[in-house]
CSV table of C-alpha atoms in Angstrom, one decimal:
chain,number,residue,atom,x,y,z
A,201,MET,CA,-151.3,-18.3,-74.5
A,202,ASN,CA,-151.7,-16.0,-77.7
A,203,ILE,CA,-155.3,-14.8,-77.8
A,204,GLY,CA,-155.6,-12.0,-74.6
A,205,VAL,CA,-157.1,-11.5,-71.4
A,206,ASP,CA,-158.6,-8.8,-69.4
A,207,ALA,CA,-161.3,-6.5,-71.6
A,208,ALA,CA,-160.0,-4.0,-71.1
A,209,SER,CA,-156.1,-5.1,-72.8
A,210,LEU,CA,-157.9,-6.8,-75.8
A,211,GLY,CA,-160.0,-3.2,-75.7
A,212,MET,CA,-157.0,-1.8,-76.8
A,213,SER,CA,-155.6,-4.7,-79.4
A,214,ASN,CA,-152.8,-5.9,-76.6
A,215,ALA,CA,-150.7,-2.3,-76.8
A,216,VAL,CA,-150.4,-3.1,-73.3
A,217,THR,CA,-147.3,-4.3,-72.3
A,218,ALA,CA,-145.5,-0.9,-71.3
A,219,PHE,CA,-147.8,0.0,-69.0
A,220,THR,CA,-149.6,-3.1,-67.1
A,221,GLY,CA,-150.2,-3.1,-64.2
A,222,ASP,CA,-152.3,-5.3,-61.8
A,223,VAL,CA,-153.5,-7.9,-62.0
A,224,ASN,CA,-153.9,-8.9,-65.4
A,225,SER,CA,-150.1,-8.6,-65.9
A,226,GLY,CA,-148.3,-12.1,-64.9
A,227,TYR,CA,-149.9,-12.5,-68.9
A,228,TRP,CA,-148.8,-9.1,-70.5
A,229,ASN,CA,-146.4,-8.9,-68.2
A,230,PRO,CA,-145.0,-9.7,-65.2
A,231,ALA,CA,-142.5,-6.8,-63.9
A,232,GLY,CA,-146.0,-4.7,-63.6
A,233,LEU,CA,-147.5,-6.1,-60.8
A,234,LEU,CA,-145.3,-4.5,-58.7
A,235,LYS,CA,-148.1,-1.7,-58.8
A,236,ILE,CA,-150.7,-3.8,-57.6
A,237,GLU,CA,-150.6,-1.7,-53.4
A,238,ASP,CA,-152.7,-4.9,-51.5
A,239,SER,CA,-153.8,-7.7,-53.6
A,240,GLU,CA,-156.4,-7.4,-57.2
A,241,ALA,CA,-158.5,-10.8,-59.0
A,242,SER,CA,-160.3,-11.1,-61.8
A,243,LEU,CA,-162.3,-13.2,-63.9
A,244,MET,CA,-163.3,-12.6,-68.0
A,245,HIS,CA,-165.4,-14.6,-69.8
A,246,ALA,CA,-165.8,-15.2,-73.8
A,247,SER,CA,-167.8,-16.9,-77.3
A,248,TYR,CA,-166.1,-17.4,-80.0
A,249,PHE,CA,-166.9,-19.4,-83.5
A,250,ALA,CA,-170.8,-18.7,-82.9
A,251,ASN,CA,-170.6,-19.8,-79.1
A,252,ILE,CA,-168.9,-22.9,-80.1
A,253,ALA,CA,-166.0,-22.1,-78.6
A,254,GLN,CA,-165.8,-20.6,-74.4
A,255,TYR,CA,-162.7,-18.6,-73.6
A,256,ASP,CA,-162.2,-17.9,-70.1
A,257,TYR,CA,-159.8,-16.6,-67.7
A,258,ALA,CA,-159.2,-16.5,-63.9
A,259,ALA,CA,-156.1,-14.4,-61.8
A,260,TYR,CA,-154.5,-13.9,-58.9
A,261,ALA,CA,-151.7,-11.3,-57.3
A,262,LYS,CA,-150.5,-10.2,-54.5
A,263,LYS,CA,-147.8,-7.3,-53.8
A,264,ILE,CA,-145.1,-9.3,-51.3
A,265,ASP,CA,-143.7,-5.8,-50.3
A,266,ASP,CA,-141.9,-2.4,-51.8
A,267,ARG,CA,-139.6,-5.1,-53.3
A,268,SER,CA,-142.1,-7.6,-54.8
A,269,ALA,CA,-144.6,-9.5,-55.2
A,270,TRP,CA,-146.3,-12.5,-56.8
A,271,GLY,CA,-149.6,-14.0,-59.0
A,272,VAL,CA,-150.9,-17.3,-60.7
A,273,SER,CA,-153.4,-17.0,-63.6
A,274,LEU,CA,-155.3,-19.9,-65.4
A,275,ILE,CA,-156.8,-19.7,-69.1
A,276,ARG,CA,-159.1,-22.9,-70.8
A,277,PHE,CA,-160.4,-22.4,-73.9
A,278,GLY,CA,-162.4,-25.2,-74.9
A,279,VAL,CA,-164.8,-26.3,-77.3
A,280,ASP,CA,-167.0,-28.8,-75.1
A,281,ASP,CA,-170.2,-31.1,-75.9
A,282,ILE,CA,-168.8,-32.3,-79.8
A,283,LEU,CA,-170.2,-35.5,-81.5
A,284,ASN,CA,-167.9,-38.4,-80.9
A,285,THR,CA,-169.5,-40.0,-84.1
A,286,THR,CA,-166.8,-42.8,-85.2
A,287,GLN,CA,-169.2,-45.5,-83.0
A,288,LEU,CA,-171.6,-44.3,-85.2
A,289,ILE,CA,-172.0,-47.9,-87.6
A,290,ASP,CA,-172.2,-51.4,-86.3
A,291,SER,CA,-169.7,-54.1,-87.1
A,292,GLU,CA,-173.4,-55.3,-89.5
A,293,GLY,CA,-173.6,-51.6,-91.2
A,294,ASN,CA,-176.2,-50.5,-89.9
A,295,ILE,CA,-176.7,-45.8,-88.8
A,296,ASP,CA,-177.3,-46.5,-85.3
A,297,TYR,CA,-177.5,-42.7,-83.1
A,298,ASN,CA,-177.8,-43.9,-80.1
A,299,ARG,CA,-173.7,-44.9,-80.8
A,300,ILE,CA,-172.7,-41.3,-80.8
A,301,SER,CA,-171.3,-39.4,-77.6
A,302,LEU,CA,-169.8,-37.4,-76.9
A,303,PHE,CA,-165.9,-35.2,-75.9
A,304,SER,CA,-165.0,-32.2,-75.5
A,305,THR,CA,-161.3,-30.5,-75.7
A,306,ALA,CA,-159.8,-27.6,-74.0
A,307,ASP,CA,-156.6,-26.5,-74.0
A,308,TYR,CA,-155.3,-24.6,-69.8
A,309,GLY,CA,-152.2,-22.4,-69.6
A,310,LEU,CA,-151.5,-22.2,-65.7
A,311,THR,CA,-149.5,-19.2,-65.0
A,312,PHE,CA,-147.3,-19.1,-62.0
A,313,SER,CA,-145.4,-14.8,-61.7
A,314,TYR,CA,-142.7,-13.3,-59.4
A,315,ALA,CA,-142.2,-9.9,-59.5
A,316,ARG,CA,-139.2,-8.3,-58.4
A,317,LYS,CA,-137.8,-4.7,-58.1
A,318,SER,CA,-134.3,-3.8,-59.7
A,319,ILE,CA,-131.6,-1.7,-58.1
A,320,LEU,CA,-131.2,0.4,-60.7
A,321,LYS,CA,-133.6,3.2,-60.7
A,322,ASP,CA,-138.1,2.9,-62.4
A,323,ILE,CA,-136.7,-0.7,-63.7
A,324,ARG,CA,-138.7,-3.2,-62.9
A,325,TYR,CA,-138.5,-6.6,-64.4
A,326,GLY,CA,-140.3,-9.8,-63.4
A,327,ILE,CA,-141.0,-14.0,-64.4
A,328,ASN,CA,-143.7,-16.3,-65.4
A,329,ALA,CA,-143.7,-20.4,-65.7
A,330,LYS,CA,-146.3,-21.6,-66.8
A,331,VAL,CA,-148.0,-25.7,-67.5
A,332,ILE,CA,-149.6,-26.5,-70.7
A,333,ARG,CA,-152.6,-28.6,-69.9
A,334,ARG,CA,-154.2,-29.8,-73.5
A,335,VAL,CA,-157.3,-32.7,-73.5
A,336,ILE,CA,-158.3,-33.9,-76.8
A,337,GLY,CA,-161.2,-36.7,-74.9
A,338,GLU,CA,-160.4,-39.6,-74.9
A,339,PHE,CA,-157.7,-39.6,-77.7
A,340,ALA,CA,-155.4,-37.9,-76.7
A,341,ASN,CA,-153.6,-35.5,-74.0
A,342,SER,CA,-150.4,-33.7,-73.3
A,343,TRP,CA,-148.0,-31.5,-70.5
A,344,GLY,CA,-145.3,-28.8,-72.1
A,345,PHE,CA,-143.6,-26.1,-70.0
A,346,GLY,CA,-142.2,-23.2,-70.8
A,347,PHE,CA,-141.4,-19.6,-69.3
A,348,ASP,CA,-141.7,-15.8,-70.6
A,349,ALA,CA,-139.9,-13.1,-69.0
A,350,GLY,CA,-140.4,-9.1,-68.9
A,351,LEU,CA,-138.8,-6.5,-68.0
A,352,GLN,CA,-140.3,-2.2,-67.0
A,353,PHE,CA,-139.6,1.1,-67.0
A,354,ASP,CA,-141.0,4.5,-66.6
A,355,ARG,CA,-139.1,8.1,-66.8
A,356,ASN,CA,-141.2,11.5,-66.6
A,357,ASP,CA,-144.5,10.1,-67.9
A,358,TRP,CA,-143.3,7.6,-70.4
A,359,HIS,CA,-143.8,3.6,-69.9
A,360,PHE,CA,-141.3,1.4,-71.6
A,361,GLY,CA,-142.0,-2.2,-71.8
A,362,LEU,CA,-141.0,-5.4,-73.5
A,363,MET,CA,-141.5,-8.8,-73.2
A,364,LEU,CA,-140.1,-12.0,-74.0
A,365,ARG,CA,-142.2,-15.9,-74.5
A,366,ASP,CA,-141.7,-19.2,-74.1
A,367,ILE,CA,-137.8,-17.9,-73.9
A,368,THR,CA,-136.9,-21.3,-73.7
A,369,THR,CA,-139.1,-23.0,-76.2
A,370,THR,CA,-142.0,-24.8,-75.0
A,371,TYR,CA,-142.5,-28.1,-75.8
A,372,ASN,CA,-146.0,-30.8,-75.2
A,373,VAL,CA,-145.0,-34.0,-74.8
A,374,TRP,CA,-148.6,-35.3,-76.6
A,375,ALA,CA,-149.3,-38.8,-74.8
A,376,ILE,CA,-151.9,-40.5,-77.7
A,377,ASP,CA,-154.7,-44.3,-77.1
A,378,GLU,CA,-153.3,-45.9,-79.4
A,379,ASP,CA,-157.0,-47.8,-79.1
A,380,LYS,CA,-158.2,-45.2,-80.0
A,381,TYR,CA,-157.1,-43.7,-83.2
A,382,GLU,CA,-156.9,-47.9,-84.3
A,383,GLN,CA,-160.4,-47.1,-84.4
A,384,ILE,CA,-160.3,-44.0,-87.1
A,385,ARG,CA,-157.2,-44.9,-88.8
A,386,ASP,CA,-159.5,-46.3,-91.1
A,387,ALA,CA,-162.7,-44.2,-91.3
A,388,VAL,CA,-161.6,-41.2,-93.9
A,389,GLU,CA,-159.2,-44.0,-96.4
A,390,GLY,CA,-156.2,-42.4,-97.3
A,391,GLN,CA,-156.2,-40.4,-94.2
A,392,ASN,CA,-154.8,-40.5,-90.1
A,393,GLN,CA,-153.0,-43.7,-91.1
A,394,GLU,CA,-149.6,-43.1,-89.4
A,395,LEU,CA,-149.7,-41.1,-85.7
A,396,PRO,CA,-149.2,-37.6,-85.3
A,397,GLU,CA,-146.2,-35.8,-83.7
A,398,SER,CA,-145.6,-36.5,-80.2
A,399,THR,CA,-144.4,-33.4,-79.4
A,400,GLU,CA,-145.3,-29.9,-80.4
A,401,ILE,CA,-143.2,-26.8,-80.3
A,402,THR,CA,-143.9,-23.2,-79.6
A,403,LEU,CA,-140.7,-21.0,-80.9
A,404,PRO,CA,-139.6,-17.3,-78.4
A,405,LYS,CA,-141.4,-14.7,-80.0
A,406,ALA,CA,-141.2,-10.8,-78.2
A,407,GLN,CA,-143.8,-7.3,-78.1
A,408,LEU,CA,-141.7,-3.7,-77.1
A,409,GLY,CA,-144.4,-1.4,-75.7
A,410,ILE,CA,-144.4,2.4,-75.4
A,411,ALA,CA,-147.0,4.0,-73.7
A,412,LYS,CA,-147.3,7.7,-72.7
A,413,LYS,CA,-150.5,9.6,-70.2
A,414,PHE,CA,-151.7,13.0,-71.1
A,415,GLU,CA,-154.2,14.7,-68.1
A,416,PHE,CA,-156.4,17.3,-69.1
A,417,HIS,CA,-158.4,19.2,-66.7
A,418,TYR,CA,-157.5,16.6,-64.1
A,419,ASP,CA,-161.0,15.1,-64.9
A,420,TYR,CA,-159.7,13.7,-68.1
A,421,THR,CA,-157.1,11.5,-69.7
A,422,LEU,CA,-155.7,9.9,-72.2
A,423,LEU,CA,-153.5,6.9,-72.3
A,424,ALA,CA,-151.8,6.8,-75.9
A,425,ALA,CA,-149.9,2.7,-76.4
A,426,VAL,CA,-147.7,1.6,-79.4
A,427,ASN,CA,-146.5,-2.6,-79.7
A,428,LEU,CA,-144.1,-4.7,-81.6
A,429,ASN,CA,-145.1,-7.5,-81.3
A,430,MET,CA,-142.2,-10.1,-83.0
A,431,GLN,CA,-142.1,-13.5,-84.1
A,432,PHE,CA,-138.9,-14.8,-85.2
A,433,ALA,CA,-139.7,-16.2,-88.1
A,434,ARG,CA,-141.7,-15.0,-91.6
A,435,THR,CA,-145.2,-14.7,-91.3
A,436,ASN,CA,-148.0,-13.2,-93.2
A,437,ASP,CA,-147.9,-10.5,-90.2
A,438,VAL,CA,-147.4,-6.8,-92.1
A,439,PHE,CA,-143.0,-6.4,-91.8
A,440,SER,CA,-141.9,-9.4,-92.9
A,441,THR,CA,-138.1,-10.8,-93.0
A,442,ASP,CA,-135.6,-14.5,-92.3
A,443,VAL,CA,-135.2,-13.0,-89.3
A,444,VAL,CA,-138.1,-12.0,-87.7
A,445,SER,CA,-141.2,-10.6,-88.5
A,446,ILE,CA,-143.6,-7.8,-86.7
A,447,ASP,CA,-147.0,-6.7,-86.2
A,448,PRO,CA,-147.4,-3.8,-84.4
A,449,ALA,CA,-150.8,-3.2,-82.7
A,450,ILE,CA,-151.7,1.1,-81.7
A,451,GLY,CA,-154.3,1.4,-78.6
A,452,PHE,CA,-155.6,4.4,-76.9
A,453,GLU,CA,-157.8,4.7,-73.7
A,454,PHE,CA,-159.9,7.9,-73.1
A,455,GLY,CA,-161.3,7.9,-69.4
A,456,TYR,CA,-163.4,10.5,-67.3
A,457,THR,CA,-161.8,11.3,-63.1
A,458,ASP,CA,-160.9,7.6,-63.2
A,459,LEU,CA,-164.4,6.3,-63.2
A,460,VAL,CA,-165.1,6.2,-67.1
A,461,PHE,CA,-163.2,4.4,-70.1
A,462,LEU,CA,-163.5,4.7,-73.3
A,463,ARG,CA,-160.2,2.4,-75.6
A,464,ALA,CA,-159.9,1.5,-79.4
A,465,GLY,CA,-157.4,0.5,-81.0
A,466,VAL,CA,-155.8,-1.7,-84.4
A,467,GLY,CA,-153.5,-5.0,-84.4
A,468,ASN,CA,-153.2,-8.1,-86.3
A,469,PHE,CA,-151.5,-6.3,-89.2
A,470,GLN,CA,-151.6,-9.7,-92.2
A,471,ASP,CA,-150.7,-9.7,-95.6
A,472,VAL,CA,-153.6,-12.1,-97.3
A,473,GLU,CA,-152.4,-13.1,-100.8
A,474,GLN,CA,-156.6,-13.5,-101.4
A,475,ILE,CA,-157.8,-15.4,-104.5
A,476,ASP,CA,-156.7,-13.7,-107.2
A,477,GLY,CA,-153.6,-13.3,-106.4
A,478,SER,CA,-153.2,-10.6,-105.3
A,479,ARG,CA,-151.9,-9.3,-101.5
A,480,LYS,CA,-153.7,-8.1,-99.2
A,481,VAL,CA,-153.1,-6.4,-96.0
A,482,ASN,CA,-156.1,-6.7,-93.1
A,483,PHE,CA,-155.8,-5.7,-90.2
A,484,GLN,CA,-158.4,-6.3,-86.6
A,485,PRO,CA,-159.5,-3.3,-85.0
A,486,ASN,CA,-161.6,-3.3,-81.6
A,487,ILE,CA,-163.1,-0.7,-79.0
A,488,GLY,CA,-163.8,-1.3,-75.6
A,489,LEU,CA,-165.6,0.0,-72.7
A,490,GLY,CA,-165.2,0.6,-69.2
A,491,PHE,CA,-165.9,1.7,-65.7
A,492,LYS,CA,-165.3,1.5,-62.7
A,493,TYR,CA,-165.9,2.4,-58.7
A,494,LYS,CA,-164.9,2.1,-55.1
A,495,GLY,CA,-161.6,-0.5,-56.3
A,496,ILE,CA,-164.2,-2.9,-58.0
A,497,GLN,CA,-164.2,-2.0,-62.5
A,498,VAL,CA,-166.1,-3.8,-65.2
A,499,ASP,CA,-165.1,-4.0,-68.8
A,500,TYR,CA,-166.2,-4.8,-72.2
A,501,ALA,CA,-164.8,-4.7,-75.7
A,502,LEU,CA,-165.9,-6.1,-78.6
A,503,THR,CA,-163.0,-7.1,-80.9
A,504,ASP,CA,-162.6,-6.6,-85.0
A,505,LEU,CA,-165.2,-4.8,-85.4
A,506,GLY,CA,-166.3,-4.3,-89.5
A,507,ASP,CA,-164.8,-7.2,-90.2
A,508,GLN,CA,-162.0,-6.1,-91.1
A,509,SER,CA,-160.0,-9.6,-90.7
A,510,ALA,CA,-160.1,-13.2,-91.6
A,511,ALA,CA,-160.9,-13.2,-87.6
A,512,LEU,CA,-164.9,-13.4,-86.1
A,513,TYR,CA,-165.8,-10.5,-83.9
A,514,SER,CA,-166.8,-11.9,-80.5
A,515,ASN,CA,-167.6,-9.4,-77.6
A,516,ILE,CA,-166.1,-10.2,-74.4
A,517,PHE,CA,-166.4,-8.8,-71.1
A,518,SER,CA,-164.1,-9.1,-67.9
A,519,VAL,CA,-164.5,-7.9,-64.4
A,520,LYS,CA,-161.6,-7.1,-61.4
A,521,VAL,CA,-161.6,-6.8,-58.2
A,522,ASP,CA,-158.9,-4.9,-55.6
A,523,LEU,CA,-159.4,-6.7,-52.9
A,524,SER,CA,-158.4,-4.9,-50.0
A,525,ILE,CA,-162.0,-2.4,-50.6
A,526,PHE,CA,-163.5,-6.5,-47.7
A,527,ARG,CA,-160.8,-5.4,-45.4
């Protein structure tokens, strides 16, 4: 749930909290759903770790009236066809390749979003209710629940946004198949001797954003945005204390006649200790392209350009459709 969705947003290094205003706002800031004119749908696909893992996303959102909107989205991040070699050796000590089976491990995030205009001028707010499902073949699975809340405020062509993720703390409760566990308890000496923890906790996080769009000669636009991504614990973020750690992100989008878009961004600034004991600031630069025509928008992003961070680069594609074009 931390990776992000929509190639357009990822091309700007996720610095979209303040101005997001389409079907993908259900993920970035549900308050932005109010900017939808009618109804929209979105799809995204990305391959991670040399195509080992697949990351897919689908969303739909619709305006209810002039003061409210709703949306729903589904994320799946999984690795399929993993070799299960726990039964490779039979009871007589012989290797039998016919005893190898396949399984999948996947995480699912289902989000229901609702947004509404505030009685205060230019302020919008929204909330997400999330259901988290995690599956590791037949070995274990879990269910989790959580909530997000977001605000947006516009004034004099400036856009401000605040997103509070997992505001109630998100809990995942695991159910482990103890029969399957017993089969691997002694597979490696000294490992897997006790059942794993059955509860997984996701602590609250906050994202504060500001953005402004500049127009040049009516045909050209430049959108500049900054995000401050905050965790309330000490991490490897470039600004880190015991109270809060901050990872800044900066994104730009250059547009021509609301038809063609070129994007760039940099984020994920991490203070990483090197092998020799020295410290280095790693970061993740991204670029992207977009094309929009008659309510259909196709976007592409290349993340981690130049391999400046520990993450591997990924090619990401997404499409967004304004469904009113079919009416």
